[in-house]
């Protein structure tokens, strides 16, 4: 079977649950070794897409391939080569972390060593901890370790960090970065745009049954027709700058001056020239969030 070509390809994917249409022509290709983040509002069909790719759900129409195989008709070929971290799952609570990983490894023909798995997910110090004593963030990382046990080429991570505190999220991110460093292909879903920006080579936005946009986080941020915002402490403004601030349509309150412009370099140059030093300067370019919100609003709803 094909060992070249994309790790994941989705063509014309349609999925309905009874009368309810969820996916209506999804096109998506994920390269080998790539990390792709699938974004979209609640109910957009992200989990549905991932579960079809995992071979857990049949599709209604279209075609999907993972490492060249149809996951619905060839689950055995893919079982050892894909790792799955579901949106929600349970563990036997009475085992210790190391015991659970060992037990899980026994299902695979060429499992990665337990110590290495715990290292990748930064749980090496918890090897002897009872599973029921783990925090939510540690459990999620244990999910990763189990997903990685069979040394898969492709990992599916459905909302890997939902509900985590900032520190736990960062540890999860580093576990995902470790996966990527091992050359794994990763398809993850998330509602956190900073997470997508940080981890993903490319981001795809799913809404109204289709991929509305796909590209690097920077490419997608540029899609937003929002201006760059320049702001600085109001104490810097002097009367001779007021004409310039008026020209730039600045908003001034007693603390900060804020300018929104599509020509940020020119505006900054003029400001530095006439105002001088700009204390607490913040330059905020259009973000992935701006594009995301605009694309979701434009996509509207999928009419059944
Ligand atoms: N087994 C099912 N039977 C009927 N409808 C379902 C089933 N599973 C999901 N759905 C519906 O399909 C739509 C897409 O659900 P899905 O879980 O794929 O969305 P999602 O993008 O993962 O959402 P979230 O961000 O909330 O996780 C939802 O309207 C959901 O109610
Ligand atoms: Mg979901």
mmCIF file of C-alpha atoms and ligand atoms in Angstrom:
data_model
loop_
_atom_site.group_PDB
_atom_site.id
_atom_site.type_symbol
_atom_site.label_atom_id
_atom_site.label_comp_id
_atom_site.label_asym_id
_atom_site.label_seq_id
_atom_site.Cartn_x
_atom_site.Cartn_y
_atom_site.Cartn_z
ATOM 1 C CA UNK A 1 0.000 0.000 0.000
ATOM 2 C CA UNK A 2 1.141 3.532 -0.696
ATOM 3 C CA UNK A 3 3.950 4.617 1.643
ATOM 4 C CA UNK A 4 4.362 7.963 -0.049
ATOM 5 C CA UNK A 5 1.845 10.775 -0.314
ATOM 6 C CA UNK A 6 0.140 12.541 2.552
ATOM 7 C CA UNK A 7 -0.263 10.856 5.946
ATOM 8 C CA UNK A 8 -3.938 11.807 5.983
ATOM 9 C CA UNK A 9 -6.167 12.653 3.057
ATOM 10 C CA UNK A 10 -9.803 13.547 3.154
ATOM 11 C CA UNK A 11 -11.698 14.145 -0.079
ATOM 12 C CA UNK A 12 -15.311 15.210 -0.464
ATOM 13 C CA UNK A 13 -16.164 13.918 3.007
ATOM 14 C CA UNK A 14 -19.860 13.972 3.887
ATOM 15 C CA UNK A 15 -21.326 12.760 7.157
ATOM 16 C CA UNK A 16 -24.927 12.827 8.314
ATOM 17 C CA UNK A 17 -26.387 11.460 11.545
ATOM 18 C CA UNK A 18 -29.864 10.510 10.347
ATOM 19 C CA UNK A 19 -31.346 13.658 8.853
ATOM 20 C CA UNK A 20 -28.695 15.866 10.402
ATOM 21 C CA UNK A 21 -25.887 16.861 8.030
ATOM 22 C CA UNK A 22 -22.618 17.575 9.827
ATOM 23 C CA UNK A 23 -19.904 17.370 7.159
ATOM 24 C CA UNK A 24 -20.664 18.493 3.621
ATOM 25 C CA UNK A 25 -17.562 18.149 1.464
ATOM 26 C CA UNK A 26 -14.475 18.347 3.707
ATOM 27 C CA UNK A 27 -11.137 18.448 1.835
ATOM 28 C CA UNK A 28 -7.997 18.055 3.930
ATOM 29 C CA UNK A 29 -4.482 16.745 3.385
ATOM 30 C CA UNK A 30 -1.941 16.398 6.175
ATOM 31 C CA UNK A 31 1.687 15.806 5.202
ATOM 32 C CA UNK A 32 3.910 13.234 6.896
ATOM 33 C CA UNK A 33 5.500 14.729 10.001
ATOM 34 C CA UNK A 34 3.153 17.693 9.927
ATOM 35 C CA UNK A 35 1.208 19.038 12.930
ATOM 36 C CA UNK A 36 -2.217 20.240 11.826
ATOM 37 C CA UNK A 37 -4.745 21.896 14.152
ATOM 38 C CA UNK A 38 -8.413 21.560 13.279
ATOM 39 C CA UNK A 39 -10.401 24.496 14.669
ATOM 40 C CA UNK A 40 -14.122 25.150 14.612
ATOM 41 C CA UNK A 41 -17.087 26.013 16.820
ATOM 42 C CA UNK A 42 -18.834 23.475 19.078
ATOM 43 C CA UNK A 43 -20.702 20.972 16.938
ATOM 44 C CA UNK A 44 -18.751 21.803 13.751
ATOM 45 C CA UNK A 45 -17.816 18.140 13.304
ATOM 46 C CA UNK A 46 -14.190 18.035 14.479
ATOM 47 C CA UNK A 47 -14.641 14.939 16.648
ATOM 48 C CA UNK A 48 -16.761 13.358 13.894
ATOM 49 C CA UNK A 49 -13.920 13.912 11.393
ATOM 50 C CA UNK A 50 -11.304 12.508 13.764
ATOM 51 C CA UNK A 51 -13.449 9.477 14.616
ATOM 52 C CA UNK A 52 -13.950 8.719 10.905
ATOM 53 C CA UNK A 53 -10.173 8.935 10.427
ATOM 54 C CA UNK A 54 -9.645 6.608 13.373
ATOM 55 C CA UNK A 55 -12.029 4.059 11.831
ATOM 56 C CA UNK A 56 -14.540 4.400 14.694
ATOM 57 C CA UNK A 57 -17.330 5.787 12.487
ATOM 58 C CA UNK A 58 -18.429 5.149 8.900
ATOM 59 C CA UNK A 59 -18.652 8.066 6.486
ATOM 60 C CA UNK A 60 -21.731 8.910 4.454
ATOM 61 C CA UNK A 61 -19.883 9.836 1.222
ATOM 62 C CA UNK A 62 -16.415 10.759 0.024
ATOM 63 C CA UNK A 63 -13.086 9.137 0.734
ATOM 64 C CA UNK A 64 -10.570 9.185 3.577
ATOM 65 C CA UNK A 65 -7.121 7.589 3.725
ATOM 66 C CA UNK A 66 -4.689 7.314 6.622
ATOM 67 C CA UNK A 67 -1.198 6.198 5.561
ATOM 68 C CA UNK A 68 -2.831 5.049 2.334
ATOM 69 C CA UNK A 69 -5.475 2.864 4.040
ATOM 70 C CA UNK A 70 -9.214 3.289 4.349
ATOM 71 C CA UNK A 71 -9.622 3.235 8.155
ATOM 72 C CA UNK A 72 -13.135 1.715 8.007
ATOM 73 C CA UNK A 73 -12.202 -1.259 5.828
ATOM 74 C CA UNK A 74 -8.568 -1.718 7.005
ATOM 75 C CA UNK A 75 -8.640 -1.138 10.787
ATOM 76 C CA UNK A 76 -6.071 -3.868 11.445
ATOM 77 C CA UNK A 77 -3.446 -2.321 9.173
ATOM 78 C CA UNK A 78 -3.829 0.983 11.005
ATOM 79 C CA UNK A 79 -4.205 -0.204 14.584
ATOM 80 C CA UNK A 80 -0.467 -0.241 15.294
ATOM 81 C CA UNK A 81 0.294 2.779 13.195
ATOM 82 C CA UNK A 82 -2.126 5.314 14.644
ATOM 83 C CA UNK A 83 -2.434 6.565 18.205
ATOM 84 C CA UNK A 84 -5.585 8.061 19.590
ATOM 85 C CA UNK A 85 -6.320 10.446 22.427
ATOM 86 C CA UNK A 86 -10.098 10.792 22.643
ATOM 87 C CA UNK A 87 -12.007 13.856 23.826
ATOM 88 C CA UNK A 88 -13.055 11.902 26.927
ATOM 89 C CA UNK A 89 -11.985 8.494 28.226
ATOM 90 C CA UNK A 90 -11.548 6.538 31.444
ATOM 91 C CA UNK A 91 -8.691 4.579 33.048
ATOM 92 C CA UNK A 92 -8.551 1.665 35.494
ATOM 93 C CA UNK A 93 -8.045 3.691 38.674
ATOM 94 C CA UNK A 94 -6.457 1.039 40.875
ATOM 95 C CA UNK A 95 -3.237 0.644 38.833
ATOM 96 C CA UNK A 96 -0.022 2.590 39.132
ATOM 97 C CA UNK A 97 1.030 4.732 36.167
ATOM 98 C CA UNK A 98 3.913 2.437 35.199
ATOM 99 C CA UNK A 99 1.738 -0.689 35.506
ATOM 100 C CA UNK A 100 -0.963 0.753 33.277
ATOM 101 C CA UNK A 101 1.555 1.736 30.602
ATOM 102 C CA UNK A 102 3.167 -1.734 30.785
ATOM 103 C CA UNK A 103 -0.233 -3.431 30.455
ATOM 104 C CA UNK A 104 -1.151 -1.297 27.477
ATOM 105 C CA UNK A 105 2.190 -1.903 25.729
ATOM 106 C CA UNK A 106 1.421 -5.629 25.695
ATOM 107 C CA UNK A 107 -1.178 -5.029 22.965
ATOM 108 C CA UNK A 108 1.465 -3.966 20.445
ATOM 109 C CA UNK A 109 4.111 -5.865 18.529
ATOM 110 C CA UNK A 110 6.849 -3.229 18.796
ATOM 111 C CA UNK A 111 5.990 -1.001 21.765
ATOM 112 C CA UNK A 112 8.196 1.863 22.884
ATOM 113 C CA UNK A 113 9.890 1.320 26.277
ATOM 114 C CA UNK A 114 7.820 2.423 29.302
ATOM 115 C CA UNK A 115 10.542 4.748 30.602
ATOM 116 C CA UNK A 116 10.759 6.490 27.244
ATOM 117 C CA UNK A 117 6.970 6.907 27.023
ATOM 118 C CA UNK A 118 6.849 8.458 30.487
ATOM 119 C CA UNK A 119 9.774 10.694 29.569
ATOM 120 C CA UNK A 120 8.047 12.052 26.444
ATOM 121 C CA UNK A 121 4.946 13.022 28.436
ATOM 122 C CA UNK A 122 6.966 14.222 31.446
ATOM 123 C CA UNK A 123 5.496 11.681 33.866
ATOM 124 C CA UNK A 124 8.766 9.921 34.765
ATOM 125 C CA UNK A 125 8.410 11.015 38.413
ATOM 126 C CA UNK A 126 4.871 9.566 38.608
ATOM 127 C CA UNK A 127 5.723 6.007 37.547
ATOM 128 C CA UNK A 128 4.678 4.617 40.959
ATOM 129 C CA UNK A 129 1.719 6.957 41.497
ATOM 130 C CA UNK A 130 -1.776 5.454 41.554
ATOM 131 C CA UNK A 131 -3.756 6.516 38.490
ATOM 132 C CA UNK A 132 -6.613 7.786 40.671
ATOM 133 C CA UNK A 133 -4.228 10.207 42.389
ATOM 134 C CA UNK A 134 -3.224 11.962 39.145
ATOM 135 C CA UNK A 135 -4.433 15.475 38.417
ATOM 136 C CA UNK A 136 -6.512 16.156 35.290
ATOM 137 C CA UNK A 137 -3.451 17.440 33.429
ATOM 138 C CA UNK A 138 -1.356 14.415 34.400
ATOM 139 C CA UNK A 139 -4.161 12.069 33.260
ATOM 140 C CA UNK A 140 -4.271 13.760 29.896
ATOM 141 C CA UNK A 141 -0.531 13.232 29.534
ATOM 142 C CA UNK A 142 -1.000 9.596 30.555
ATOM 143 C CA UNK A 143 -3.519 9.437 27.651
ATOM 144 C CA UNK A 144 -0.704 10.584 25.378
ATOM 145 C CA UNK A 145 1.674 7.954 26.718
ATOM 146 C CA UNK A 146 -0.920 5.233 25.973
ATOM 147 C CA UNK A 147 -1.597 6.693 22.531
ATOM 148 C CA UNK A 148 2.129 6.557 21.832
ATOM 149 C CA UNK A 149 2.726 3.069 23.248
ATOM 150 C CA UNK A 150 2.576 1.230 19.906
ATOM 151 C CA UNK A 151 5.002 3.737 18.337
ATOM 152 C CA UNK A 152 2.417 5.039 15.855
ATOM 153 C CA UNK A 153 3.231 7.200 12.845
ATOM 154 C CA UNK A 154 0.067 9.271 13.199
ATOM 155 C CA UNK A 155 -1.436 10.707 16.403
ATOM 156 C CA UNK A 156 -4.977 12.029 16.728
ATOM 157 C CA UNK A 157 -5.449 14.356 19.702
ATOM 158 C CA UNK A 158 -8.995 15.572 20.325
ATOM 159 C CA UNK A 159 -8.881 18.660 22.578
ATOM 160 C CA UNK A 160 -5.733 17.595 24.394
ATOM 161 C CA UNK A 161 -5.664 20.501 26.878
ATOM 162 C CA UNK A 162 -9.284 21.438 27.534
ATOM 163 C CA UNK A 163 -9.793 22.382 31.169
ATOM 164 C CA UNK A 164 -6.107 22.665 32.056
ATOM 165 C CA UNK A 165 -4.448 25.359 34.105
ATOM 166 C CA UNK A 166 -1.739 27.362 32.273
ATOM 167 C CA UNK A 167 1.130 25.310 33.702
ATOM 168 C CA UNK A 168 -0.504 21.972 32.809
ATOM 169 C CA UNK A 169 -1.231 23.310 29.334
ATOM 170 C CA UNK A 170 2.432 24.187 28.825
ATOM 171 C CA UNK A 171 3.512 20.691 29.879
ATOM 172 C CA UNK A 172 1.034 19.211 27.428
ATOM 173 C CA UNK A 173 2.382 21.467 24.723
ATOM 174 C CA UNK A 174 5.865 20.252 25.360
ATOM 175 C CA UNK A 175 4.611 16.639 25.163
ATOM 176 C CA UNK A 176 3.091 17.458 21.751
ATOM 177 C CA UNK A 177 6.301 19.165 20.659
ATOM 178 C CA UNK A 178 8.157 16.007 21.669
ATOM 179 C CA UNK A 179 5.805 13.970 19.427
ATOM 180 C CA UNK A 180 6.544 16.300 16.589
ATOM 181 C CA UNK A 181 10.294 16.018 17.213
ATOM 182 C CA UNK A 182 9.891 12.218 16.911
ATOM 183 C CA UNK A 183 8.580 12.836 13.368
ATOM 184 C CA UNK A 184 4.983 11.872 14.135
ATOM 185 C CA UNK A 185 2.135 13.288 12.096
ATOM 186 C CA UNK A 186 -0.265 14.982 14.509
ATOM 187 C CA UNK A 187 -3.877 15.986 13.878
ATOM 188 C CA UNK A 188 -5.223 17.858 16.872
ATOM 189 C CA UNK A 189 -8.393 19.766 17.631
ATOM 190 C CA UNK A 190 -8.525 22.698 19.979
ATOM 191 C CA UNK A 191 -10.614 25.694 20.987
ATOM 192 C CA UNK A 192 -7.484 27.595 22.053
ATOM 193 C CA UNK A 193 -6.127 29.707 19.257
ATOM 194 C CA UNK A 194 -2.852 30.374 21.077
ATOM 195 C CA UNK A 195 -2.383 26.604 21.276
ATOM 196 C CA UNK A 196 -2.930 26.243 17.534
ATOM 197 C CA UNK A 197 -0.542 29.127 16.868
ATOM 198 C CA UNK A 198 2.121 27.640 19.080
ATOM 199 C CA UNK A 199 1.938 23.986 18.002
ATOM 200 C CA UNK A 200 0.618 23.735 14.476
ATOM 201 C CA UNK A 201 2.489 23.928 11.194
ATOM 202 C CA UNK A 202 -0.900 24.586 9.606
ATOM 203 C CA UNK A 203 -4.363 25.364 10.891
ATOM 204 C CA UNK A 204 -7.661 24.391 9.241
ATOM 205 C CA UNK A 205 -10.953 26.038 10.158
ATOM 206 C CA UNK A 206 -14.018 23.790 9.943
ATOM 207 C CA UNK A 207 -17.435 25.450 9.925
ATOM 208 C CA UNK A 208 -20.762 24.873 8.184
ATOM 209 C CA UNK A 209 -19.604 21.408 7.111
ATOM 210 C CA UNK A 210 -16.504 22.498 5.191
ATOM 211 C CA UNK A 211 -12.928 23.672 5.635
ATOM 212 C CA UNK A 212 -13.323 27.439 5.357
ATOM 213 C CA UNK A 213 -9.588 28.217 5.358
ATOM 214 C CA UNK A 214 -6.301 26.400 5.736
ATOM 215 C CA UNK A 215 -2.742 27.675 6.050
ATOM 216 C CA UNK A 216 -0.008 28.588 8.498
ATOM 217 C CA UNK A 217 -1.233 30.541 11.533
ATOM 218 C CA UNK A 218 0.503 33.606 10.067
ATOM 219 C CA UNK A 219 -1.190 33.156 6.670
ATOM 220 C CA UNK A 220 -4.584 32.891 8.321
ATOM 221 C CA UNK A 221 -3.952 35.892 10.574
ATOM 222 C CA UNK A 222 -3.253 37.921 7.442
ATOM 223 C CA UNK A 223 -6.647 36.942 6.010
ATOM 224 C CA UNK A 224 -8.329 39.076 8.658
ATOM 225 C CA UNK A 225 -9.146 42.468 7.326
ATOM 226 C CA UNK A 226 -8.297 44.016 10.686
ATOM 227 C CA UNK A 227 -5.782 46.824 11.178
ATOM 228 C CA UNK A 228 -2.696 46.658 13.384
ATOM 229 C CA UNK A 229 -3.152 48.404 16.716
ATOM 230 C CA UNK A 230 -0.369 50.628 18.085
ATOM 231 C CA UNK A 231 -0.715 51.871 21.633
ATOM 232 C CA UNK A 232 1.518 53.586 24.186
ATOM 233 C CA UNK A 233 1.333 55.480 27.492
ATOM 234 C CA UNK A 234 -0.512 58.788 27.159
ATOM 235 C CA UNK A 235 2.117 60.581 29.254
ATOM 236 C CA UNK A 236 4.323 60.679 26.141
ATOM 237 C CA UNK A 237 2.030 62.875 24.093
ATOM 238 C CA UNK A 238 2.990 66.487 23.755
ATOM 239 C CA UNK A 239 0.998 69.288 22.256
ATOM 240 C CA UNK A 240 3.063 69.378 19.066
ATOM 241 C CA UNK A 241 2.079 65.771 18.390
ATOM 242 C CA UNK A 242 -1.619 66.463 18.645
ATOM 243 C CA UNK A 243 -1.999 67.322 14.949
ATOM 244 C CA UNK A 244 -0.352 64.022 14.026
ATOM 245 C CA UNK A 245 -2.539 62.108 16.485
ATOM 246 C CA UNK A 246 -5.557 63.699 14.894
ATOM 247 C CA UNK A 247 -4.370 62.717 11.404
ATOM 248 C CA UNK A 248 -3.840 59.145 12.603
ATOM 249 C CA UNK A 249 -7.332 59.123 14.134
ATOM 250 C CA UNK A 250 -5.888 58.244 17.555
ATOM 251 C CA UNK A 251 -8.075 57.384 20.495
ATOM 252 C CA UNK A 252 -6.684 59.047 23.620
ATOM 253 C CA UNK A 253 -7.823 58.387 27.156
ATOM 254 C CA UNK A 254 -6.056 59.436 30.353
ATOM 255 C CA UNK A 255 -3.814 56.355 30.301
ATOM 256 C CA UNK A 256 -3.109 55.312 26.723
ATOM 257 C CA UNK A 257 -3.083 56.444 23.134
ATOM 258 C CA UNK A 258 -4.347 53.859 20.638
ATOM 259 C CA UNK A 259 -4.048 54.008 16.857
ATOM 260 C CA UNK A 260 -5.463 51.470 14.441
ATOM 261 C CA UNK A 261 -3.721 51.471 11.097
ATOM 262 C CA UNK A 262 -3.071 49.383 8.001
ATOM 263 C CA UNK A 263 0.346 51.084 7.563
ATOM 264 C CA UNK A 264 1.955 50.409 10.948
ATOM 265 C CA UNK A 265 5.592 51.042 9.924
ATOM 266 C CA UNK A 266 4.849 54.497 8.532
ATOM 267 C CA UNK A 267 2.689 55.399 11.539
ATOM 268 C CA UNK A 268 5.396 54.271 13.974
ATOM 269 C CA UNK A 269 8.057 56.207 12.141
ATOM 270 C CA UNK A 270 5.980 59.388 12.295
ATOM 271 C CA UNK A 271 5.157 58.838 15.946
ATOM 272 C CA UNK A 272 8.769 58.269 16.938
ATOM 273 C CA UNK A 273 9.746 61.354 14.992
ATOM 274 C CA UNK A 274 7.193 63.723 16.524
ATOM 275 C CA UNK A 275 6.440 62.189 19.947
ATOM 276 C CA UNK A 276 9.869 60.682 20.615
ATOM 277 C CA UNK A 277 10.120 57.784 23.041
ATOM 278 C CA UNK A 278 6.868 55.782 23.247
ATOM 279 C CA UNK A 279 6.573 54.311 26.789
ATOM 280 C CA UNK A 280 4.914 50.881 27.205
ATOM 281 C CA UNK A 281 4.657 50.555 23.427
ATOM 282 C CA UNK A 282 2.466 47.660 22.262
ATOM 283 C CA UNK A 283 2.134 46.794 18.576
ATOM 284 C CA UNK A 284 -0.583 44.186 18.022
ATOM 285 C CA UNK A 285 -0.885 42.807 14.467
ATOM 286 C CA UNK A 286 -4.085 41.081 13.292
ATOM 287 C CA UNK A 287 -4.341 37.697 14.999
ATOM 288 C CA UNK A 288 -5.516 34.228 14.114
ATOM 289 C CA UNK A 289 -8.455 34.960 16.429
ATOM 290 C CA UNK A 290 -9.533 37.930 14.275
ATOM 291 C CA UNK A 291 -9.548 35.716 11.157
ATOM 292 C CA UNK A 292 -11.181 32.831 12.951
ATOM 293 C CA UNK A 293 -14.088 34.936 14.185
ATOM 294 C CA UNK A 294 -14.571 36.577 10.777
ATOM 295 C CA UNK A 295 -14.493 33.241 8.924
ATOM 296 C CA UNK A 296 -16.911 31.595 11.336
ATOM 297 C CA UNK A 297 -19.323 34.514 11.042
ATOM 298 C CA UNK A 298 -19.131 34.424 7.219
ATOM 299 C CA UNK A 299 -19.570 30.633 7.064
ATOM 300 C CA UNK A 300 -23.035 30.800 8.657
ATOM 301 C CA UNK A 301 -24.885 27.592 9.422
ATOM 302 C CA UNK A 302 -25.105 24.364 7.451
ATOM 303 C CA UNK A 303 -28.651 24.004 6.161
ATOM 304 C CA UNK A 304 -29.758 20.392 6.605
HETATM 305 N N1 LIG B 1 -23.591 9.733 17.497
HETATM 306 C C1 LIG B 1 -24.219 10.838 17.113
HETATM 307 N N2 LIG B 1 -25.523 10.836 16.764
HETATM 308 C C2 LIG B 1 -26.167 11.941 16.366
HETATM 309 N N3 LIG B 1 -25.593 13.158 16.287
HETATM 310 C C3 LIG B 1 -24.287 13.244 16.630
HETATM 311 C C4 LIG B 1 -23.539 12.102 17.067
HETATM 312 N N4 LIG B 1 -22.264 12.504 17.320
HETATM 313 C C5 LIG B 1 -22.233 13.822 17.080
HETATM 314 N N5 LIG B 1 -23.440 14.268 16.655
HETATM 315 C C6 LIG B 1 -23.781 15.657 16.251
HETATM 316 O O1 LIG B 1 -22.912 16.037 15.209
HETATM 317 C C7 LIG B 1 -22.498 17.380 15.344
HETATM 318 C C8 LIG B 1 -20.978 17.443 15.361
HETATM 319 O O2 LIG B 1 -20.495 16.882 16.562
HETATM 320 P P1 LIG B 1 -18.943 16.767 16.868
HETATM 321 O O3 LIG B 1 -18.840 16.096 18.199
HETATM 322 O O4 LIG B 1 -18.251 16.124 15.721
HETATM 323 O O5 LIG B 1 -18.543 18.301 16.949
HETATM 324 P P2 LIG B 1 -17.183 18.973 17.467
HETATM 325 O O6 LIG B 1 -16.731 19.913 16.392
HETATM 326 O O7 LIG B 1 -16.226 17.939 17.918
HETATM 327 O O8 LIG B 1 -17.735 19.830 18.697
HETATM 328 P P3 LIG B 1 -16.982 20.216 20.113
HETATM 329 O O9 LIG B 1 -16.152 21.404 19.801
HETATM 330 O O10 LIG B 1 -18.135 20.586 20.983
HETATM 331 O O11 LIG B 1 -16.233 19.018 20.587
HETATM 332 C C9 LIG B 1 -23.150 17.882 16.623
HETATM 333 O O12 LIG B 1 -24.313 18.579 16.271
HETATM 334 C C10 LIG B 1 -23.499 16.636 17.374
HETATM 335 O O13 LIG B 1 -24.629 16.826 18.168
HETATM 336 MG MG1 LIG B 2 -15.355 17.485 19.682
#
